[in-house]
Coordinates of C-alpha atoms in Angstrom, one line a residue:
Chain A
M6 CA -98.1 46.9 38.9
S7 CA -100.1 48.3 41.8
D8 CA -102.5 51.2 41.5
K9 CA -100.4 53.4 43.8
D10 CA -97.6 53.5 41.2
F11 CA -100.0 55.3 38.8
G12 CA -101.5 57.7 41.3
N13 CA -100.3 60.7 39.3
N14 CA -100.9 59.8 35.7
D15 CA -99.5 63.0 34.4
D16 CA -96.0 62.1 35.5
L17 CA -96.1 58.8 33.6
S18 CA -97.2 60.2 30.2
L19 CA -95.4 61.9 27.4
P20 CA -95.7 65.7 27.4
K21 CA -98.3 66.6 24.8
A22 CA -96.5 69.8 23.7
T23 CA -93.4 67.8 22.8
V24 CA -95.5 65.3 20.9
Q25 CA -97.3 68.0 19.0
K26 CA -94.0 69.7 18.1
I27 CA -92.6 66.4 16.7
I28 CA -95.8 65.7 14.8
S29 CA -95.7 69.2 13.2
E30 CA -92.0 68.8 12.3
I31 CA -92.6 65.4 10.7
L32 CA -95.7 66.5 8.7
A33 CA -93.9 69.7 7.5
Q34 CA -91.1 67.6 6.0
I35 CA -93.4 65.1 4.3
P36 CA -93.6 66.1 0.6
H37 CA -97.0 67.3 -0.6
D38 CA -98.1 65.7 -3.8
G39 CA -100.2 68.0 -5.9
S40 CA -102.5 65.2 -6.8
P41 CA -105.4 66.2 -9.1
A42 CA -107.8 64.4 -6.8
T43 CA -107.0 66.6 -3.8
G44 CA -106.5 69.7 -5.9
R45 CA -105.0 71.6 -3.0
E46 CA -101.5 71.8 -1.6
G47 CA -100.6 72.5 2.0
E48 CA -99.4 70.9 5.2
M49 CA -101.3 68.0 6.6
T50 CA -102.8 68.2 10.1
F51 CA -103.2 65.7 12.9
T52 CA -106.5 65.6 14.7
R53 CA -106.6 65.6 18.5
P54 CA -107.9 62.0 18.8
A55 CA -105.1 60.9 16.4
R56 CA -102.5 62.6 18.6
D57 CA -103.9 61.0 21.8
M58 CA -103.8 57.7 20.0
L59 CA -100.2 58.3 19.0
I60 CA -99.3 59.0 22.6
S61 CA -100.9 55.8 23.7
C62 CA -99.1 53.8 21.1
S63 CA -95.8 55.5 22.1
L64 CA -96.3 54.7 25.7
E65 CA -97.1 51.1 24.8
F66 CA -93.9 50.9 22.7
L67 CA -91.9 52.4 25.6
R68 CA -93.3 49.9 28.1
M69 CA -92.7 46.9 25.8
L70 CA -89.2 48.1 25.1
S71 CA -88.5 48.5 28.8
S72 CA -89.8 45.1 29.8
E73 CA -87.9 43.4 27.0
S74 CA -84.7 45.2 27.9
N75 CA -85.2 44.2 31.5
E76 CA -85.6 40.5 30.6
I77 CA -82.4 40.6 28.5
S78 CA -80.4 42.2 31.3
E79 CA -81.8 39.5 33.7
R80 CA -80.7 36.8 31.3
E81 CA -77.2 38.2 31.4
S82 CA -77.5 38.4 35.2
K83 CA -76.9 42.1 35.3
K84 CA -78.8 44.6 37.5
T85 CA -78.5 47.6 35.3
I86 CA -80.2 48.0 31.9
S87 CA -77.5 49.3 29.5
V88 CA -77.7 50.5 25.9
E89 CA -76.6 47.0 24.6
H90 CA -79.7 45.5 26.2
V91 CA -81.9 48.1 24.6
E92 CA -80.4 47.4 21.2
Q93 CA -80.9 43.7 21.6
A94 CA -84.5 44.3 22.6
L95 CA -85.1 46.4 19.5
T96 CA -83.7 43.6 17.4
D97 CA -86.0 41.0 19.1
L98 CA -89.0 43.2 18.7
G99 CA -88.4 43.8 15.0
F100 CA -87.2 47.4 15.1
G101 CA -83.6 46.7 14.2
S102 CA -83.6 49.7 11.9
Y103 CA -83.7 52.0 14.9
I104 CA -80.4 50.7 16.3
E105 CA -78.1 53.0 14.2
G106 CA -80.1 56.1 15.3
C107 CA -79.8 55.1 18.9
R108 CA -76.0 54.5 18.6
G109 CA -75.6 57.9 17.1
V110 CA -77.4 59.6 20.0
V111 CA -75.4 57.6 22.6
G112 CA -72.2 58.6 20.8
E113 CA -73.1 62.3 21.1
W114 CA -74.0 61.8 24.7
Q115 CA -70.6 60.2 25.5
E116 CA -68.8 63.1 23.8
V117 CA -70.8 65.5 26.0
Q118 CA -69.6 63.5 29.1
K119 CA -66.0 63.8 28.0
K120 CA -66.3 67.6 27.7
R121 CA -67.6 67.8 31.2
I122 CA -64.6 65.8 32.5
G123 CA -62.3 68.0 30.5
R124 CA -63.8 71.1 32.2
G125 CA -63.2 69.6 35.6
E126 CA -59.5 69.1 34.8
K127 CA -59.1 72.6 33.4
M128 CA -60.2 74.1 36.7
R129 CA -57.0 72.7 38.3
N130 CA -54.8 74.6 35.8
F131 CA -56.9 77.7 36.1
G132 CA -55.5 81.0 34.9
G133 CA -52.1 79.7 34.0
F134 CA -51.0 79.5 37.6
D135 CA -50.5 75.7 37.4
K136 CA -46.7 76.3 37.5
M137 CA -46.9 78.2 40.8
G138 CA -47.1 76.0 43.9
E139 CA -49.9 76.0 46.4
D140 CA -47.6 77.9 48.8
E141 CA -47.1 80.8 46.4
L142 CA -50.8 81.0 45.7
R143 CA -51.5 81.1 49.4
K144 CA -48.9 83.9 49.9
M145 CA -50.5 85.9 47.1
Q146 CA -53.9 85.6 48.7
E147 CA -52.6 86.6 52.1
A148 CA -50.8 89.6 50.6
L149 CA -54.1 90.7 49.1
L150 CA -55.9 90.2 52.4
G151 CA -53.2 92.2 54.2
E152 CA -53.6 95.1 51.7
A153 CA -57.4 95.0 52.3
R154 CA -56.9 95.1 56.0
G155 CA -54.6 98.1 55.7
R156 CA -57.3 99.9 53.7
M157 CA -59.9 99.1 56.4
E158 CA -57.6 100.4 59.2
G159 CA -57.0 103.6 57.3
G160 CA -60.7 104.0 56.8
G161 CA -61.5 103.5 60.4
A162 CA -58.8 106.0 61.5
G163 CA -60.0 108.6 59.1
G164 CA -63.6 108.3 60.3
Q165 CA -62.6 108.9 63.9
E166 CA -60.5 112.0 62.9
A167 CA -63.5 113.3 61.1
Q168 CA -65.5 113.1 64.3
Chain B
M16 CA -52.9 77.5 64.1
S17 CA -49.2 78.2 64.0
E18 CA -49.3 78.7 60.3
E19 CA -52.2 81.1 60.7
H20 CA -50.3 82.9 63.4
E21 CA -47.3 83.3 61.2
N22 CA -49.0 84.1 58.0
P23 CA -50.8 87.3 59.1
E24 CA -47.6 88.6 60.6
S25 CA -45.8 88.0 57.3
S26 CA -48.7 89.6 55.4
Y27 CA -48.9 92.6 57.8
R28 CA -45.2 93.4 58.0
P29 CA -44.4 93.9 54.3
S30 CA -47.5 96.0 53.8
S31 CA -46.5 98.7 56.4
P32 CA -43.0 99.5 55.1
D33 CA -44.4 99.7 51.6
L34 CA -46.9 102.3 52.7
S35 CA -44.1 104.3 54.5
G36 CA -42.0 104.2 51.4
F37 CA -44.8 105.7 49.5
T38 CA -45.2 108.5 52.1
N39 CA -41.5 109.3 52.1
A40 CA -41.4 109.4 48.3
N41 CA -44.4 111.7 48.1
A42 CA -43.5 114.2 50.8
P43 CA -40.1 115.6 49.9
P44 CA -40.2 115.7 46.1
P45 CA -43.3 117.5 44.7
R46 CA -44.2 115.4 41.7
L47 CA -47.5 115.7 40.0
A48 CA -47.2 112.5 37.8
R49 CA -48.6 109.4 39.5
I50 CA -46.5 107.0 37.5
P51 CA -43.1 108.3 38.7
S52 CA -44.4 108.4 42.3
Y53 CA -45.3 104.8 41.9
N54 CA -41.8 104.0 40.6
V55 CA -40.0 106.0 43.3
P56 CA -40.6 103.6 46.2
D57 CA -37.9 101.3 44.9
P58 CA -34.9 103.7 45.3
N59 CA -36.4 105.3 48.4
F60 CA -36.2 102.1 50.5
P61 CA -32.6 102.8 51.6
P62 CA -33.5 106.4 52.7
G63 CA -36.6 104.9 54.3
Y64 CA -34.4 102.7 56.3
S65 CA -32.2 105.7 57.5
F66 CA -35.4 107.6 58.3
S67 CA -37.0 104.8 60.2
P68 CA -38.5 106.9 63.1
R69 CA -39.8 109.5 60.6
G70 CA -41.2 106.7 58.5
S71 CA -43.3 105.6 61.4
Y72 CA -44.6 109.1 61.9
D73 CA -45.4 109.4 58.2
A74 CA -47.1 106.1 58.2
S75 CA -49.6 107.0 60.9
P76 CA -50.9 110.2 59.2
F77 CA -51.0 108.3 56.0
F78 CA -53.6 106.0 57.5
S79 CA -55.8 108.8 58.8
P80 CA -56.3 110.6 55.4
S81 CA -56.8 107.3 53.6
T82 CA -60.5 107.5 54.5
A83 CA -60.9 109.4 51.2
T84 CA -59.8 108.0 47.9
P85 CA -56.2 106.8 47.8
S86 CA -55.4 109.4 45.1
T87 CA -56.7 112.1 47.4
S88 CA -54.7 110.8 50.3
Y89 CA -51.5 111.0 48.1
F90 CA -52.2 114.6 47.2
G91 CA -53.1 115.5 50.8
S92 CA -49.8 114.1 52.2
R93 CA -47.6 116.1 49.9
P94 CA -48.7 119.7 50.9
Q95 CA -48.8 118.9 54.6
P96 CA -46.2 121.2 56.4
P97 CA -44.1 119.9 59.3
S98 CA -46.2 122.0 61.8
Q99 CA -49.4 120.2 60.7
F100 CA -47.5 117.0 60.9
S101 CA -46.5 117.6 64.5
Q102 CA -50.1 118.6 65.3
Q103 CA -51.4 115.4 63.8
S104 CA -48.9 113.2 65.6
P105 CA -50.8 113.1 68.9
Y106 CA -54.1 112.2 67.2
S107 CA -52.6 109.5 65.0
P108 CA -51.7 107.0 67.8
Q109 CA -55.1 107.4 69.4
A110 CA -56.9 106.9 66.1
F111 CA -54.7 104.0 65.3
R112 CA -55.2 102.4 68.7
T113 CA -59.0 102.7 68.6
P114 CA -59.5 100.6 65.4
S115 CA -57.2 98.0 66.9
L116 CA -59.6 97.3 69.7
P117 CA -62.4 96.0 67.4
G118 CA -59.7 94.8 64.9
Q119 CA -58.9 91.2 64.1
I120 CA -56.0 89.1 65.3
P121 CA -53.4 90.6 62.8
V122 CA -54.4 94.1 64.0
Q123 CA -53.6 93.1 67.6
H124 CA -50.0 92.7 66.5
S125 CA -49.7 96.3 65.4
P126 CA -50.1 97.9 69.0
P127 CA -46.8 96.5 70.3
F128 CA -45.0 97.8 67.2
Q129 CA -46.6 101.2 67.7
S130 CA -45.6 101.2 71.4
R131 CA -42.0 100.4 70.4
A132 CA -42.1 103.2 67.8
L133 CA -43.3 105.7 70.4
G134 CA -40.4 104.8 72.8
Q135 CA -37.5 106.2 70.8
P136 CA -34.6 104.9 73.0
T137 CA -36.2 101.5 73.2
Y138 CA -36.9 101.6 69.4
N139 CA -33.3 102.5 68.6
N140 CA -31.9 99.2 69.9
P141 CA -34.2 96.7 68.2
P142 CA -34.9 98.7 64.9
P143 CA -32.0 97.3 62.9
P144 CA -32.9 93.6 63.3
E145 CA -36.6 94.1 63.0
Y146 CA -36.3 96.5 60.1
Q147 CA -33.8 94.2 58.4
Q148 CA -36.6 91.5 58.2
P149 CA -39.0 93.9 56.5
S150 CA -36.2 95.1 54.3
S151 CA -35.5 91.6 53.2
R152 CA -39.2 91.0 52.7
S153 CA -39.6 94.2 50.8
P154 CA -38.2 92.8 47.5
F155 CA -40.5 89.8 48.1
S156 CA -43.4 92.2 48.5
Q157 CA -42.3 94.0 45.3
T158 CA -42.4 90.6 43.5
L159 CA -45.9 90.2 45.0
N160 CA -46.8 93.7 43.9
Q161 CA -46.0 92.9 40.3
P162 CA -48.4 90.0 40.2
Y163 CA -51.0 92.1 42.0
L164 CA -52.1 93.5 38.6
P165 CA -52.6 90.2 36.8
P166 CA -54.3 88.5 39.8
F167 CA -57.2 90.9 39.7
P168 CA -58.3 89.8 36.2
A169 CA -57.5 86.3 37.4
Q170 CA -59.8 86.7 40.3
V171 CA -62.5 88.0 37.9
T172 CA -62.0 84.9 35.9
Q173 CA -62.3 82.8 39.0
Y174 CA -65.5 84.5 39.8
G175 CA -66.6 83.8 36.3
D176 CA -65.7 80.2 36.6
M177 CA -67.7 79.7 39.8
P178 CA -71.1 79.9 38.0
R179 CA -69.6 77.6 35.4
T180 CA -68.9 75.1 38.1
R181 CA -72.4 75.5 39.4
R182 CA -73.7 75.1 35.8
Q183 CA -71.6 71.9 35.5
Q184 CA -73.1 70.7 38.8
A185 CA -76.5 71.6 37.6
A186 CA -75.8 69.9 34.3
E187 CA -74.6 66.8 36.1
A188 CA -77.7 66.8 38.3
Q189 CA -79.9 67.3 35.2
Q190 CA -78.5 65.7 32.2
D191 CA -81.5 66.7 30.1
P192 CA -80.8 70.4 29.5
D193 CA -77.1 69.9 28.9
F194 CA -77.7 67.1 26.5
L195 CA -80.5 69.0 24.8
V196 CA -78.3 72.1 24.3
D197 CA -75.2 70.2 23.2
A198 CA -76.8 67.5 21.1
S199 CA -79.3 69.6 19.2
P200 CA -76.9 71.1 16.6
K201 CA -75.2 67.8 16.0
H202 CA -78.4 65.9 16.0
A203 CA -79.7 68.2 13.3
V204 CA -77.2 66.8 10.9
Q205 CA -77.1 63.2 11.8
P206 CA -80.8 62.4 11.8
K207 CA -80.9 63.1 8.1
A208 CA -78.7 60.1 7.5
E209 CA -80.0 58.0 10.4
S210 CA -83.6 58.4 9.6
A211 CA -83.0 56.8 6.2
Q212 CA -83.0 53.2 7.5
P213 CA -85.8 53.4 10.2
V214 CA -88.4 54.9 7.9
Q215 CA -89.7 52.2 5.5
P216 CA -92.8 53.5 3.7
P217 CA -94.5 51.0 1.4
M218 CA -94.5 53.3 -1.6
P219 CA -91.2 53.0 -3.5
A220 CA -91.1 56.6 -4.8
V221 CA -91.7 58.1 -1.4
P222 CA -88.7 56.7 0.6
T223 CA -86.1 58.9 -1.0
D224 CA -88.1 62.1 -0.1
L225 CA -89.1 61.0 3.3
T226 CA -85.7 59.8 4.4
A227 CA -84.0 62.9 3.1
G228 CA -86.4 65.4 4.6
I229 CA -87.5 64.1 8.0
D230 CA -85.4 65.7 10.6
V231 CA -86.8 66.0 14.2
R232 CA -85.0 68.5 16.4
T233 CA -87.4 68.3 19.4
K234 CA -86.2 65.9 22.1
F235 CA -88.2 64.0 24.7
P236 CA -87.3 64.8 28.3
V237 CA -84.9 62.0 29.3
A238 CA -85.9 62.2 33.0
R239 CA -89.6 61.6 32.1
I240 CA -88.7 58.6 30.0
K241 CA -86.6 57.1 32.8
R242 CA -89.5 57.6 35.2
I243 CA -91.9 55.8 32.8
M244 CA -89.4 53.0 32.4
Q245 CA -89.0 52.5 36.1
A246 CA -92.7 52.6 36.7
D247 CA -92.6 48.9 36.0
E248 CA -91.6 47.3 39.3
D249 CA -89.5 44.6 37.5
V250 CA -87.2 47.3 36.0
G251 CA -84.4 48.1 38.4
K252 CA -81.3 50.2 37.7
V253 CA -81.0 52.0 34.3
A254 CA -77.7 53.2 32.9
Q255 CA -77.4 56.9 32.2
A256 CA -77.1 56.5 28.5
T257 CA -80.1 54.2 28.2
P258 CA -83.0 56.8 28.5
T259 CA -81.2 58.7 25.7
A260 CA -81.2 55.7 23.4
V261 CA -84.8 54.9 24.3
A262 CA -85.8 58.5 23.6
K263 CA -84.2 58.3 20.1
A264 CA -86.0 54.9 19.5
L265 CA -89.3 56.5 20.5
E266 CA -88.7 59.4 18.1
L267 CA -88.1 57.0 15.2
F268 CA -91.1 55.1 16.2
M269 CA -93.3 58.2 16.1
I270 CA -91.8 59.2 12.8
A271 CA -92.9 55.8 11.4
L272 CA -96.4 56.1 12.8
V273 CA -97.0 59.7 11.6
T274 CA -95.6 58.8 8.2
K275 CA -98.0 55.8 7.9
G276 CA -100.9 57.8 9.1
A277 CA -100.2 60.6 6.6
T278 CA -99.9 58.1 3.8
E279 CA -103.2 56.5 4.8
A280 CA -104.9 59.9 5.0
R281 CA -103.6 60.9 1.6
A282 CA -104.9 57.6 0.2
N283 CA -108.3 58.6 1.4
N284 CA -108.0 62.1 -0.2
S285 CA -107.8 63.8 3.1
K286 CA -105.5 66.4 4.5
R287 CA -106.4 65.7 8.1
V288 CA -104.9 62.6 9.7
T289 CA -107.6 61.0 12.0
A290 CA -107.5 58.2 14.5
Q291 CA -109.2 56.0 11.9
H292 CA -106.4 56.5 9.5
L293 CA -103.8 55.6 12.1
K294 CA -105.9 52.5 13.0
A295 CA -106.1 51.3 9.5
A296 CA -102.4 51.8 8.9
L297 CA -101.4 50.0 12.1
M298 CA -103.7 47.1 11.6
N299 CA -102.3 46.4 8.1
D300 CA -98.7 46.4 9.3
G301 CA -97.6 43.2 11.1
Q302 CA -94.7 45.1 12.8
F303 CA -97.2 46.9 15.0
D304 CA -99.2 43.9 16.2
F305 CA -98.6 44.9 19.9
L306 CA -100.7 48.0 19.3
N307 CA -103.8 46.1 18.3
E308 CA -105.3 46.4 21.7
I309 CA -105.0 50.2 21.5
C310 CA -106.4 50.2 18.0
E311 CA -109.5 48.2 19.0
N312 CA -110.3 50.9 21.4
I313 CA -111.0 53.3 18.5
P314 CA -114.3 52.6 16.7
D315 CA -114.5 52.1 13.0
E316 CA -116.4 54.6 10.9
S317 CA -116.7 55.1 7.2
S318 CA -115.4 58.3 5.8
K319 CA -118.5 60.6 6.0
K320 CA -118.5 64.3 5.6
G321 CA -120.4 66.9 7.6
R322 CA -122.0 66.2 11.0
A323 CA -121.1 62.5 11.0
K324 CA -117.3 63.4 11.2
S325 CA -117.8 66.0 13.9
E326 CA -119.9 63.6 16.0
A327 CA -117.3 60.9 15.6
K328 CA -114.5 63.3 16.6
S329 CA -116.4 64.5 19.7
E330 CA -117.2 60.9 20.7
D331 CA -113.5 59.9 20.3
S332 CA -112.3 62.8 22.4
D333 CA -114.9 62.1 25.1
E334 CA -113.9 58.4 25.3
E335 CA -110.2 59.3 25.5
I336 CA -110.7 62.1 28.1
K337 CA -112.6 59.9 30.6
P338 CA -109.9 57.3 31.3
K339 CA -107.2 60.0 31.6
G340 CA -109.3 61.9 34.1
K341 CA -109.7 58.7 36.2
G342 CA -105.9 58.1 36.1
K343 CA -106.0 54.4 35.6
S344 CA -103.1 52.0 35.3
G345 CA -102.2 50.1 32.1
R346 CA -104.0 47.0 33.4
K347 CA -107.1 49.0 34.1
R348 CA -106.9 50.4 30.6
K349 CA -106.9 46.8 29.3
A350 CA -109.9 46.1 31.6
D351 CA -111.7 49.1 30.1
T352 CA -111.0 47.7 26.7
D353 CA -112.5 44.4 27.7
D354 CA -115.5 46.1 29.1
E355 CA -116.0 48.1 25.9
S356 CA -115.6 45.0 23.9
D357 CA -118.2 43.2 26.0

C-alpha cells in the first residue's frame, strides 16, 4: 500500500457519529445490575480514548476480513469478491457466529432489489392503459396537443382584437 | 416526417368542427345550464353540416373572444346579434391570419382552409368531401373527448411517477439510502434473533439478557465500507451485496467488543468503559489476537482515582490525536507502534 492511497485519512475511516450511536444503543440495552458494590444504577458510558480504540479495532477487523476474502476469491479464480467469500473468510477467522446475521441482511437487500425491478415493470403498465396500443396513446397525446394549439390561437386572436 | 405531417392534420381537423358545433349549439338556443350545452354538440353535428358556411363564420368569432375564460366566451357568443356578427366578420380573418404567421407547422395548414371558406363558390364544390372526412372523424374525436377527462388525472399520475423514477435512479446510484430506509424496520426485528449467536459473553447468566436486548438500528454507510475495502490494492471488484454483509459483520464485531468492555468495566466497579478495560478484555480473549498490536499502543495503568485518571485520559487522547492528524497509512501506524515500543 502506497502513501498516496491514504492521502485523505478521513475518507478511509469509520464515521465517529455512527460509531457513537451504535455504542450508545449497545450500552443502553445492556442490563444494569444493581450490585451492592457499585450502589448506583444507570447507563454506562464510553470514554473518548476507548471509542477511538474501538474504531481502530474495527478498521483492523475490516482490513483483515477484506484481505482474507480477497485471498479466497483468488483461490477460486474469481475477480469479484462475493458474499460467499466473505462468509468463508469469517469462518476461517473464527467469527462463524456472524454468518447468520450477514445472510439475513443480504436476504433483505435482495428483496429490496426485487422491489426495484418490480417498479420498473409497473411503469410499462402505467395507469391501466396497457391494453391500449402505442398508436392509440399517440393519438390521444396529439388530440391534447391540438386542443392546446386551438386555445393558443384563440388567445392570440383575442389579444389582437383587444388592441 | 410523413407521419408528423399527417398527424397534425388529423389532430387539427377534428378540433375545428368540434368548436363550430359548440358555437352552433350555443347561439340559437338560449340555455343557461352548461351541462346540456355540452351534451348538445352530438345532435347538432347534422345541422352543423347543413350550416357549413355559417359554421365557419361562427368558428372565427369563437376564437377571438376565447382570450378570456372559456366559460366567458360561451356566454359572450350567445347574446351576440347578427349585426355584431357581421361587423366582426371582417376582423376575424385578419386576426386569424396574423397568429398564423408566427404559428407552427399545423397552423400553416389553416390559412388554405380559411381561404377556401372565404371563396363561397369555390367552397361549395369541395365542402362535401372535405366535410365528410371531419364528419367521419367527429365520432372518433368524441371517443377521444370521453377519455379526455380520465387522461388528465393519468397525466398527473405520470407527473407523479417521474420523480419516482428519478428516485429509483437515485436509489440505484446510491444503494445506501434506499437500503437504509427499507431495511431498517425489518432489521429491527431480525437482529434480536440474529444477535443471539454472535454475542458470546463469558458469564452464563448474562447471555440471555444480552442476546434478547441488543438491537442496533444504526447502519454503517455501505459506500464508505466499500471504499475502505478497496483501499487495499490487492482487492479488485466487490459484489454489490458484499459491503452490506461486511457492514453487518462489523456491527456484530462492535457489539462483541462493547459488551466485553462493559463487562470488564463492571468487574472493576466502574460505570465508565475506558481504553484500559477494552485492552484487558481483548488481551484475555484469543479470538481477538489480531488486535494485539492495537492494544499494545495503549499504556497499562492501575485503576487510580482523581488526577491520575485525568492525566492518563489526556495522554491517551493526545497520543491518538497525533497520528490521525498526520494521516498515516496502516503500515506507518505499525511503524509508530515499533517506535513507541523501542
